mmCIF file of C-alpha atoms in Angstrom:
data_model
loop_
_atom_site.group_PDB
_atom_site.id
_atom_site.type_symbol
_atom_site.label_atom_id
_atom_site.label_comp_id
_atom_site.label_asym_id
_atom_site.label_seq_id
_atom_site.Cartn_x
_atom_site.Cartn_y
_atom_site.Cartn_z
ATOM 1 C CA UNK A 1 -0.075 -0.064 0.061
ATOM 2 C CA UNK A 2 1.184 3.512 -0.733
ATOM 3 C CA UNK A 3 1.259 5.960 1.905
ATOM 4 C CA UNK A 4 0.507 9.349 2.583
ATOM 5 C CA UNK A 5 3.403 11.336 4.218
ATOM 6 C CA UNK A 6 1.443 13.502 6.626
ATOM 7 C CA UNK A 7 -1.949 13.600 8.062
ATOM 8 C CA UNK A 8 -4.441 15.707 5.867
ATOM 9 C CA UNK A 9 -6.736 18.470 7.563
ATOM 10 C CA UNK A 10 -10.205 17.449 6.420
ATOM 11 C CA UNK A 11 -12.861 20.232 5.944
ATOM 12 C CA UNK A 12 -15.252 17.825 4.380
ATOM 13 C CA UNK A 13 -15.934 14.184 4.462
ATOM 14 C CA UNK A 14 -16.978 12.672 0.720
ATOM 15 C CA UNK A 15 -17.874 8.976 0.330
ATOM 16 C CA UNK A 16 -15.107 6.691 -0.697
ATOM 17 C CA UNK A 17 -17.542 4.714 -3.078
ATOM 18 C CA UNK A 18 -17.986 6.963 -6.224
ATOM 19 C CA UNK A 19 -20.667 4.755 -7.518
ATOM 20 C CA UNK A 20 -23.271 4.294 -4.277
ATOM 21 C CA UNK A 21 -23.277 4.864 -0.633
ATOM 22 C CA UNK A 22 -20.516 3.679 1.372
ATOM 23 C CA UNK A 23 -20.869 0.164 3.482
ATOM 24 C CA UNK A 24 -20.251 1.463 6.987
ATOM 25 C CA UNK A 25 -19.404 4.501 9.275
ATOM 26 C CA UNK A 26 -18.240 3.703 12.547
ATOM 27 C CA UNK A 27 -17.696 6.327 15.626
ATOM 28 C CA UNK A 28 -17.789 6.545 19.540
ATOM 29 C CA UNK A 29 -20.036 9.102 21.467
ATOM 30 C CA UNK A 30 -18.117 9.992 24.258
ATOM 31 C CA UNK A 31 -18.505 12.934 26.576
ATOM 32 C CA UNK A 32 -15.985 15.009 24.509
ATOM 33 C CA UNK A 33 -17.332 17.208 21.875
ATOM 34 C CA UNK A 34 -14.971 16.415 19.321
ATOM 35 C CA UNK A 35 -16.753 13.257 18.787
ATOM 36 C CA UNK A 36 -19.095 15.145 16.684
ATOM 37 C CA UNK A 37 -16.343 16.407 14.179
ATOM 38 C CA UNK A 38 -16.327 14.065 11.546
ATOM 39 C CA UNK A 39 -20.053 13.647 11.463
ATOM 40 C CA UNK A 40 -20.517 17.014 11.350
ATOM 41 C CA UNK A 41 -18.278 17.556 8.532
ATOM 42 C CA UNK A 42 -19.791 14.909 6.071
ATOM 43 C CA UNK A 43 -20.398 16.440 2.737
ATOM 44 C CA UNK A 44 -23.750 16.998 1.321
ATOM 45 C CA UNK A 45 -23.692 13.943 -0.993
ATOM 46 C CA UNK A 46 -21.997 11.784 1.803
ATOM 47 C CA UNK A 47 -23.975 8.436 2.089
ATOM 48 C CA UNK A 48 -23.347 5.244 3.860
ATOM 49 C CA UNK A 49 -25.316 1.953 4.088
ATOM 50 C CA UNK A 50 -25.116 1.882 7.792
ATOM 51 C CA UNK A 51 -23.564 3.512 10.935
ATOM 52 C CA UNK A 52 -22.476 2.049 14.025
ATOM 53 C CA UNK A 53 -22.200 4.211 17.341
ATOM 54 C CA UNK A 54 -20.484 2.842 20.023
ATOM 55 C CA UNK A 55 -21.306 4.393 23.717
ATOM 56 C CA UNK A 56 -18.709 3.893 26.444
ATOM 57 C CA UNK A 57 -20.783 4.510 29.761
ATOM 58 C CA UNK A 58 -19.109 7.043 31.767
ATOM 59 C CA UNK A 59 -21.531 7.470 34.815
ATOM 60 C CA UNK A 60 -19.456 10.960 35.723
ATOM 61 C CA UNK A 61 -20.512 12.552 32.381
ATOM 62 C CA UNK A 62 -23.634 10.670 31.687
ATOM 63 C CA UNK A 63 -25.408 14.058 30.310
ATOM 64 C CA UNK A 64 -22.487 14.811 28.161
ATOM 65 C CA UNK A 65 -22.669 11.200 26.425
ATOM 66 C CA UNK A 66 -26.282 11.444 26.235
ATOM 67 C CA UNK A 67 -26.470 14.848 24.594
ATOM 68 C CA UNK A 68 -23.619 13.658 21.841
ATOM 69 C CA UNK A 69 -25.337 10.274 21.290
ATOM 70 C CA UNK A 70 -28.076 12.238 20.599
ATOM 71 C CA UNK A 71 -26.718 14.602 18.182
ATOM 72 C CA UNK A 72 -24.837 11.841 16.415
ATOM 73 C CA UNK A 73 -28.053 9.533 16.010
ATOM 74 C CA UNK A 74 -29.466 12.742 14.201
ATOM 75 C CA UNK A 75 -26.885 13.479 11.964
ATOM 76 C CA UNK A 76 -26.053 9.868 10.961
ATOM 77 C CA UNK A 77 -29.554 9.133 10.591
ATOM 78 C CA UNK A 78 -29.903 11.415 7.708
ATOM 79 C CA UNK A 79 -26.496 9.772 6.469
ATOM 80 C CA UNK A 80 -27.406 6.347 6.610
ATOM 81 C CA UNK A 81 -29.673 4.775 4.019
ATOM 82 C CA UNK A 82 -30.210 1.323 6.082
ATOM 83 C CA UNK A 83 -29.782 2.104 9.644
ATOM 84 C CA UNK A 84 -27.993 3.212 12.520
ATOM 85 C CA UNK A 85 -26.945 0.672 14.987
ATOM 86 C CA UNK A 86 -25.814 1.785 18.680
ATOM 87 C CA UNK A 87 -23.443 -0.330 20.815
ATOM 88 C CA UNK A 88 -23.489 0.352 24.672
ATOM 89 C CA UNK A 89 -20.826 -0.935 26.869
ATOM 90 C CA UNK A 90 -18.805 -0.394 29.829
ATOM 91 C CA UNK A 91 -15.158 1.509 29.898
ATOM 92 C CA UNK A 92 -13.386 -1.522 31.121
ATOM 93 C CA UNK A 93 -15.205 -4.149 28.999
ATOM 94 C CA UNK A 94 -13.967 -3.563 25.583
ATOM 95 C CA UNK A 95 -14.442 -7.742 24.839
ATOM 96 C CA UNK A 96 -18.132 -7.182 25.424
ATOM 97 C CA UNK A 97 -18.264 -4.196 22.945
ATOM 98 C CA UNK A 98 -16.693 -6.237 20.341
ATOM 99 C CA UNK A 99 -18.916 -9.054 20.985
ATOM 100 C CA UNK A 100 -21.982 -6.864 20.390
ATOM 101 C CA UNK A 101 -20.550 -5.868 17.126
ATOM 102 C CA UNK A 102 -19.934 -9.391 16.117
ATOM 103 C CA UNK A 103 -23.659 -10.402 16.950
ATOM 104 C CA UNK A 104 -24.665 -7.388 14.182
ATOM 105 C CA UNK A 105 -21.864 -7.856 11.721
ATOM 106 C CA UNK A 106 -24.129 -10.267 9.343
ATOM 107 C CA UNK A 107 -26.805 -7.179 9.142
ATOM 108 C CA UNK A 108 -24.117 -4.495 8.513
ATOM 109 C CA UNK A 109 -21.116 -5.760 6.719
ATOM 110 C CA UNK A 110 -19.803 -4.780 3.587
ATOM 111 C CA UNK A 111 -21.429 -5.794 0.117
ATOM 112 C CA UNK A 112 -17.887 -6.829 -0.988
ATOM 113 C CA UNK A 113 -15.613 -7.904 1.970
ATOM 114 C CA UNK A 114 -12.730 -7.775 -0.747
ATOM 115 C CA UNK A 115 -13.476 -4.160 -1.453
ATOM 116 C CA UNK A 116 -15.161 -2.495 1.694
ATOM 117 C CA UNK A 117 -15.919 1.119 1.935
ATOM 118 C CA UNK A 118 -15.315 1.522 5.797
ATOM 119 C CA UNK A 119 -14.633 4.984 7.457
ATOM 120 C CA UNK A 120 -13.865 4.794 11.257
ATOM 121 C CA UNK A 121 -13.758 8.295 13.096
ATOM 122 C CA UNK A 122 -11.408 7.352 16.096
ATOM 123 C CA UNK A 123 -11.757 10.747 18.356
ATOM 124 C CA UNK A 124 -14.121 9.281 20.779
ATOM 125 C CA UNK A 125 -12.532 5.788 21.280
ATOM 126 C CA UNK A 126 -10.480 4.875 24.350
ATOM 127 C CA UNK A 127 -7.291 3.559 22.964
ATOM 128 C CA UNK A 128 -8.250 -0.193 24.388
ATOM 129 C CA UNK A 129 -11.359 0.127 22.589
ATOM 130 C CA UNK A 130 -9.950 1.364 19.264
ATOM 131 C CA UNK A 131 -7.253 -1.377 19.252
ATOM 132 C CA UNK A 132 -9.990 -4.135 20.048
ATOM 133 C CA UNK A 133 -12.243 -2.677 16.961
ATOM 134 C CA UNK A 134 -9.080 -2.677 14.504
ATOM 135 C CA UNK A 135 -8.090 -6.237 15.651
ATOM 136 C CA UNK A 136 -11.529 -7.364 15.037
ATOM 137 C CA UNK A 137 -11.777 -5.757 11.480
ATOM 138 C CA UNK A 138 -8.631 -6.582 10.150
ATOM 139 C CA UNK A 139 -7.236 -9.742 12.116
ATOM 140 C CA UNK A 140 -10.455 -11.487 12.792
ATOM 141 C CA UNK A 141 -12.591 -10.674 9.609
ATOM 142 C CA UNK A 142 -9.496 -10.127 7.210
ATOM 143 C CA UNK A 143 -10.699 -6.538 5.962
ATOM 144 C CA UNK A 144 -8.364 -4.087 4.731
ATOM 145 C CA UNK A 145 -7.118 -0.973 6.641
ATOM 146 C CA UNK A 146 -10.299 1.384 6.821
ATOM 147 C CA UNK A 147 -10.220 5.111 6.163
ATOM 148 C CA UNK A 148 -9.391 6.713 9.571
ATOM 149 C CA UNK A 149 -10.235 10.357 10.970
ATOM 150 C CA UNK A 150 -9.096 11.808 14.368
ATOM 151 C CA UNK A 151 -10.014 15.030 15.623
ATOM 152 C CA UNK A 152 -7.289 16.834 17.730
ATOM 153 C CA UNK A 153 -8.342 18.453 21.047
ATOM 154 C CA UNK A 154 -6.769 21.981 21.262
ATOM 155 C CA UNK A 155 -4.128 22.433 23.973
ATOM 156 C CA UNK A 156 -4.696 22.631 27.551
ATOM 157 C CA UNK A 157 -2.030 22.450 30.388
ATOM 158 C CA UNK A 158 -3.827 20.100 32.823
ATOM 159 C CA UNK A 159 -3.983 16.164 33.540
ATOM 160 C CA UNK A 160 -6.685 14.068 31.929
ATOM 161 C CA UNK A 161 -7.110 11.480 33.981
ATOM 162 C CA UNK A 162 -6.486 10.488 37.992
ATOM 163 C CA UNK A 163 -5.547 7.366 39.742
ATOM 164 C CA UNK A 164 -5.215 3.897 38.358
ATOM 165 C CA UNK A 165 -7.815 1.231 38.660
ATOM 166 C CA UNK A 166 -6.506 -1.614 37.361
ATOM 167 C CA UNK A 167 -3.417 -2.768 34.874
ATOM 168 C CA UNK A 168 -4.116 -5.410 32.216
ATOM 169 C CA UNK A 169 -2.281 -6.802 29.036
ATOM 170 C CA UNK A 170 -4.676 -5.993 26.451
ATOM 171 C CA UNK A 171 -7.032 -8.790 24.915
ATOM 172 C CA UNK A 172 -5.384 -10.241 21.602
ATOM 173 C CA UNK A 173 -2.259 -8.448 22.445
ATOM 174 C CA UNK A 174 -0.866 -10.776 25.028
ATOM 175 C CA UNK A 175 2.407 -11.420 22.954
ATOM 176 C CA UNK A 176 4.400 -14.405 23.557
ATOM 177 C CA UNK A 177 6.968 -13.318 26.804
ATOM 178 C CA UNK A 178 9.645 -15.450 27.675
ATOM 179 C CA UNK A 179 10.395 -15.969 31.444
ATOM 180 C CA UNK A 180 14.393 -16.218 30.382
ATOM 181 C CA UNK A 181 14.425 -12.993 28.977
ATOM 182 C CA UNK A 182 14.487 -9.700 30.614
ATOM 183 C CA UNK A 183 11.962 -6.861 29.487
ATOM 184 C CA UNK A 184 12.388 -3.476 27.773
ATOM 185 C CA UNK A 185 9.278 -1.269 28.274
ATOM 186 C CA UNK A 186 7.929 1.153 25.464
ATOM 187 C CA UNK A 187 5.833 4.147 26.839
ATOM 188 C CA UNK A 188 4.119 6.852 24.940
ATOM 189 C CA UNK A 189 3.957 9.410 27.141
ATOM 190 C CA UNK A 190 1.362 12.337 27.381
ATOM 191 C CA UNK A 191 -0.798 14.088 29.933
ATOM 192 C CA UNK A 192 -1.457 10.845 32.016
ATOM 193 C CA UNK A 193 1.476 10.416 34.073
ATOM 194 C CA UNK A 194 0.019 8.284 37.123
ATOM 195 C CA UNK A 195 -1.155 5.634 34.389
ATOM 196 C CA UNK A 196 2.425 5.099 32.849
ATOM 197 C CA UNK A 197 4.205 5.257 35.816
ATOM 198 C CA UNK A 198 1.852 2.607 37.449
ATOM 199 C CA UNK A 199 2.883 0.534 34.355
ATOM 200 C CA UNK A 200 6.520 1.048 35.048
ATOM 201 C CA UNK A 201 6.478 0.270 38.560
ATOM 202 C CA UNK A 202 4.157 -3.071 37.690
ATOM 203 C CA UNK A 203 7.020 -4.207 35.313
ATOM 204 C CA UNK A 204 10.034 -2.964 36.452
ATOM 205 C CA UNK A 205 11.935 -3.138 33.531
ATOM 206 C CA UNK A 206 15.674 -3.555 32.595
ATOM 207 C CA UNK A 207 15.035 -0.707 30.150
ATOM 208 C CA UNK A 208 12.468 1.877 29.412
ATOM 209 C CA UNK A 209 12.142 3.703 26.307
ATOM 210 C CA UNK A 210 10.120 6.881 26.794
ATOM 211 C CA UNK A 211 8.425 8.097 23.493
ATOM 212 C CA UNK A 212 7.268 11.832 23.761
ATOM 213 C CA UNK A 213 5.649 13.498 21.053
ATOM 214 C CA UNK A 214 7.898 15.903 19.327
ATOM 215 C CA UNK A 215 7.373 17.746 17.163
ATOM 216 C CA UNK A 216 4.153 19.185 18.785
ATOM 217 C CA UNK A 217 1.115 19.715 17.222
ATOM 218 C CA UNK A 218 1.067 23.280 15.769
ATOM 219 C CA UNK A 219 4.677 23.753 16.962
ATOM 220 C CA UNK A 220 3.230 24.444 20.466
ATOM 221 C CA UNK A 221 6.273 24.194 22.619
ATOM 222 C CA UNK A 222 4.344 24.685 25.792
ATOM 223 C CA UNK A 223 2.826 21.160 24.770
ATOM 224 C CA UNK A 224 6.223 19.424 24.775
ATOM 225 C CA UNK A 225 7.567 21.317 27.979
ATOM 226 C CA UNK A 226 4.130 20.329 29.866
ATOM 227 C CA UNK A 227 4.303 16.572 28.746
ATOM 228 C CA UNK A 228 7.905 16.296 30.075
ATOM 229 C CA UNK A 229 7.189 17.970 33.290
ATOM 230 C CA UNK A 230 4.093 15.787 33.848
ATOM 231 C CA UNK A 231 6.356 12.628 33.461
ATOM 232 C CA UNK A 232 9.690 14.228 35.182
ATOM 233 C CA UNK A 233 9.790 11.608 37.575
ATOM 234 C CA UNK A 234 9.624 8.645 35.066
ATOM 235 C CA UNK A 235 11.957 10.711 32.795
ATOM 236 C CA UNK A 236 14.606 10.996 35.535
ATOM 237 C CA UNK A 237 15.223 7.541 36.135
ATOM 238 C CA UNK A 238 18.794 6.242 34.970
ATOM 239 C CA UNK A 239 17.181 3.274 33.186
ATOM 240 C CA UNK A 240 14.883 5.537 31.123
ATOM 241 C CA UNK A 241 15.957 6.716 27.099
ATOM 242 C CA UNK A 242 13.724 9.433 25.704
ATOM 243 C CA UNK A 243 13.066 9.250 22.007
ATOM 244 C CA UNK A 244 10.722 11.269 19.683
ATOM 245 C CA UNK A 245 7.609 10.195 18.161
ATOM 246 C CA UNK A 246 5.084 12.273 15.955
ATOM 247 C CA UNK A 247 1.484 12.801 17.018
ATOM 248 C CA UNK A 248 -0.752 11.517 14.031
ATOM 249 C CA UNK A 249 1.370 9.636 11.499
ATOM 250 C CA UNK A 250 0.722 6.029 12.347
ATOM 251 C CA UNK A 251 3.524 5.026 9.756
ATOM 252 C CA UNK A 252 5.875 6.972 11.282
ATOM 253 C CA UNK A 253 5.150 5.584 14.508
ATOM 254 C CA UNK A 254 5.359 2.342 13.369
ATOM 255 C CA UNK A 255 9.000 3.148 12.026
ATOM 256 C CA UNK A 256 10.245 4.443 15.116
ATOM 257 C CA UNK A 257 9.117 1.015 17.120
ATOM 258 C CA UNK A 258 10.551 -1.104 14.082
ATOM 259 C CA UNK A 259 13.957 0.594 15.394
ATOM 260 C CA UNK A 260 13.717 -0.160 18.705
ATOM 261 C CA UNK A 261 12.519 -4.042 17.764
ATOM 262 C CA UNK A 262 15.676 -4.295 15.680
ATOM 263 C CA UNK A 263 17.992 -3.192 18.744
ATOM 264 C CA UNK A 264 16.451 -5.721 21.137
ATOM 265 C CA UNK A 265 14.885 -8.434 19.090
ATOM 266 C CA UNK A 266 16.021 -11.793 20.378
ATOM 267 C CA UNK A 267 17.386 -10.385 23.562
ATOM 268 C CA UNK A 268 14.691 -8.699 25.515
ATOM 269 C CA UNK A 269 10.984 -8.804 25.848
ATOM 270 C CA UNK A 270 9.311 -6.105 24.416
ATOM 271 C CA UNK A 271 6.462 -4.833 26.178
ATOM 272 C CA UNK A 272 4.323 -1.341 24.952
ATOM 273 C CA UNK A 273 2.127 0.791 27.001
ATOM 274 C CA UNK A 274 -0.086 3.151 24.684
ATOM 275 C CA UNK A 275 -0.654 6.396 26.606
ATOM 276 C CA UNK A 276 0.126 9.323 23.965
ATOM 277 C CA UNK A 277 -2.149 9.940 21.099
ATOM 278 C CA UNK A 278 -4.736 8.245 19.443
ATOM 279 C CA UNK A 279 -2.914 7.989 15.642
ATOM 280 C CA UNK A 280 0.033 7.131 17.684
ATOM 281 C CA UNK A 281 -2.087 3.822 19.068
ATOM 282 C CA UNK A 282 -3.140 3.095 15.467
ATOM 283 C CA UNK A 283 0.776 3.192 14.523
ATOM 284 C CA UNK A 284 1.497 0.518 17.286
ATOM 285 C CA UNK A 285 -1.231 -1.446 16.311
ATOM 286 C CA UNK A 286 0.297 -1.536 12.625
ATOM 287 C CA UNK A 287 3.666 -2.647 14.337
ATOM 288 C CA UNK A 288 1.898 -5.248 16.260
ATOM 289 C CA UNK A 289 0.500 -6.621 13.046
ATOM 290 C CA UNK A 290 3.800 -7.857 12.034
ATOM 291 C CA UNK A 291 5.302 -8.392 15.523
ATOM 292 C CA UNK A 292 2.669 -10.701 17.240
ATOM 293 C CA UNK A 293 5.498 -11.955 20.001
ATOM 294 C CA UNK A 294 5.389 -8.107 21.390
ATOM 295 C CA UNK A 295 2.997 -7.540 24.482
ATOM 296 C CA UNK A 296 0.553 -4.489 24.944
ATOM 297 C CA UNK A 297 -0.523 -3.641 28.553
ATOM 298 C CA UNK A 298 -2.912 -0.725 29.714
ATOM 299 C CA UNK A 299 -4.022 1.147 32.869
ATOM 300 C CA UNK A 300 -7.351 1.929 33.572
ATOM 301 C CA UNK A 301 -7.621 5.274 35.272
ATOM 302 C CA UNK A 302 -9.913 5.614 38.255
ATOM 303 C CA UNK A 303 -11.785 8.887 36.442
ATOM 304 C CA UNK A 304 -11.341 11.238 33.877
ATOM 305 C CA UNK A 305 -10.762 14.883 34.913
ATOM 306 C CA UNK A 306 -13.202 17.696 33.777
ATOM 307 C CA UNK A 307 -10.606 19.060 31.686
ATOM 308 C CA UNK A 308 -11.840 17.127 28.808
ATOM 309 C CA UNK A 309 -15.058 19.106 29.039
ATOM 310 C CA UNK A 310 -12.975 22.360 28.809
ATOM 311 C CA UNK A 311 -11.201 21.280 25.817
ATOM 312 C CA UNK A 312 -12.497 22.438 22.318
ATOM 313 C CA UNK A 313 -12.199 20.398 19.255
ATOM 314 C CA UNK A 314 -9.259 21.307 16.896
ATOM 315 C CA UNK A 315 -8.674 20.078 13.448
ATOM 316 C CA UNK A 316 -9.847 16.932 11.951
ATOM 317 C CA UNK A 317 -7.062 14.741 10.493
ATOM 318 C CA UNK A 318 -7.450 12.225 7.518
ATOM 319 C CA UNK A 319 -4.703 9.726 9.001
ATOM 320 C CA UNK A 320 -1.935 8.758 6.439
ATOM 321 C CA UNK A 321 -2.721 5.560 5.732
ATOM 322 C CA UNK A 322 -3.675 5.434 2.056
ATOM 323 C CA UNK A 323 -3.762 8.662 -0.078
ATOM 324 C CA UNK A 324 -5.824 7.440 -2.644
ATOM 325 C CA UNK A 325 -8.764 8.340 -0.487
ATOM 326 C CA UNK A 326 -10.619 11.321 -1.117
ATOM 327 C CA UNK A 327 -11.576 14.171 1.626
#
């Protein structure tokens, strides 16, 4: 597959299928305003047969979730010729959410699995749900990479989550860990220092490679400084090495991980924690497709801070996965 070099700002979403409606549009109704951005940017001629809206329950922000779900159902109902499905699931139960998708798949699956027309707005998904969704579509169903859009958030120097409720290996990303080898832990870092630090303490790795988003979006050096300050305790440890990773280019992220893998393969276990951007999580998924022995771990937060409600949507990007798809 040929690849675009950089994410592309999308003002309007057009159909993938030039001869008729697309097969499927998938998104997630969250408590963040940005979960509405892609649907609101659909061009006047955009049509899809089906839409699927995931709703990840969040009791603290139920009103915001319900309001955004209502808006998405209205917008997508006008664009979906055969129906809109809603999948409601718990934040810490992605397996259940994908099981519900599996149960409805025969009713909304693409007409031609060899050439599906599927778009995913990844903005509202948690990273663990996003990874499970991609695993189901690409590994289980053997579909090609869907078109993906992501709406960034405008910068706000606050912590996004508080506390750590649980550390787990992500289902379908258990890898193959050898007890005879030491571990290199690769952590994507952002504005959630407690979650990444908890994983680091849990694994007590021989070496940690911390991936910091640099250059930051919009060239905002305050973003970079805040991310470094947020994670200062972890970054100050003698066994931690810092490397740069882009914010919104999955294939460039994959290349960074490939370099690390080539340096340690055969000598260490490789474990990854995705606590950076969602496009970085997509890049990690692409890497894991080719390296199934790598393990991916996740820590659930106790709660999301209200800063999510204060952060306004930024640009909507078409991720550089396939430059031939229209924007």
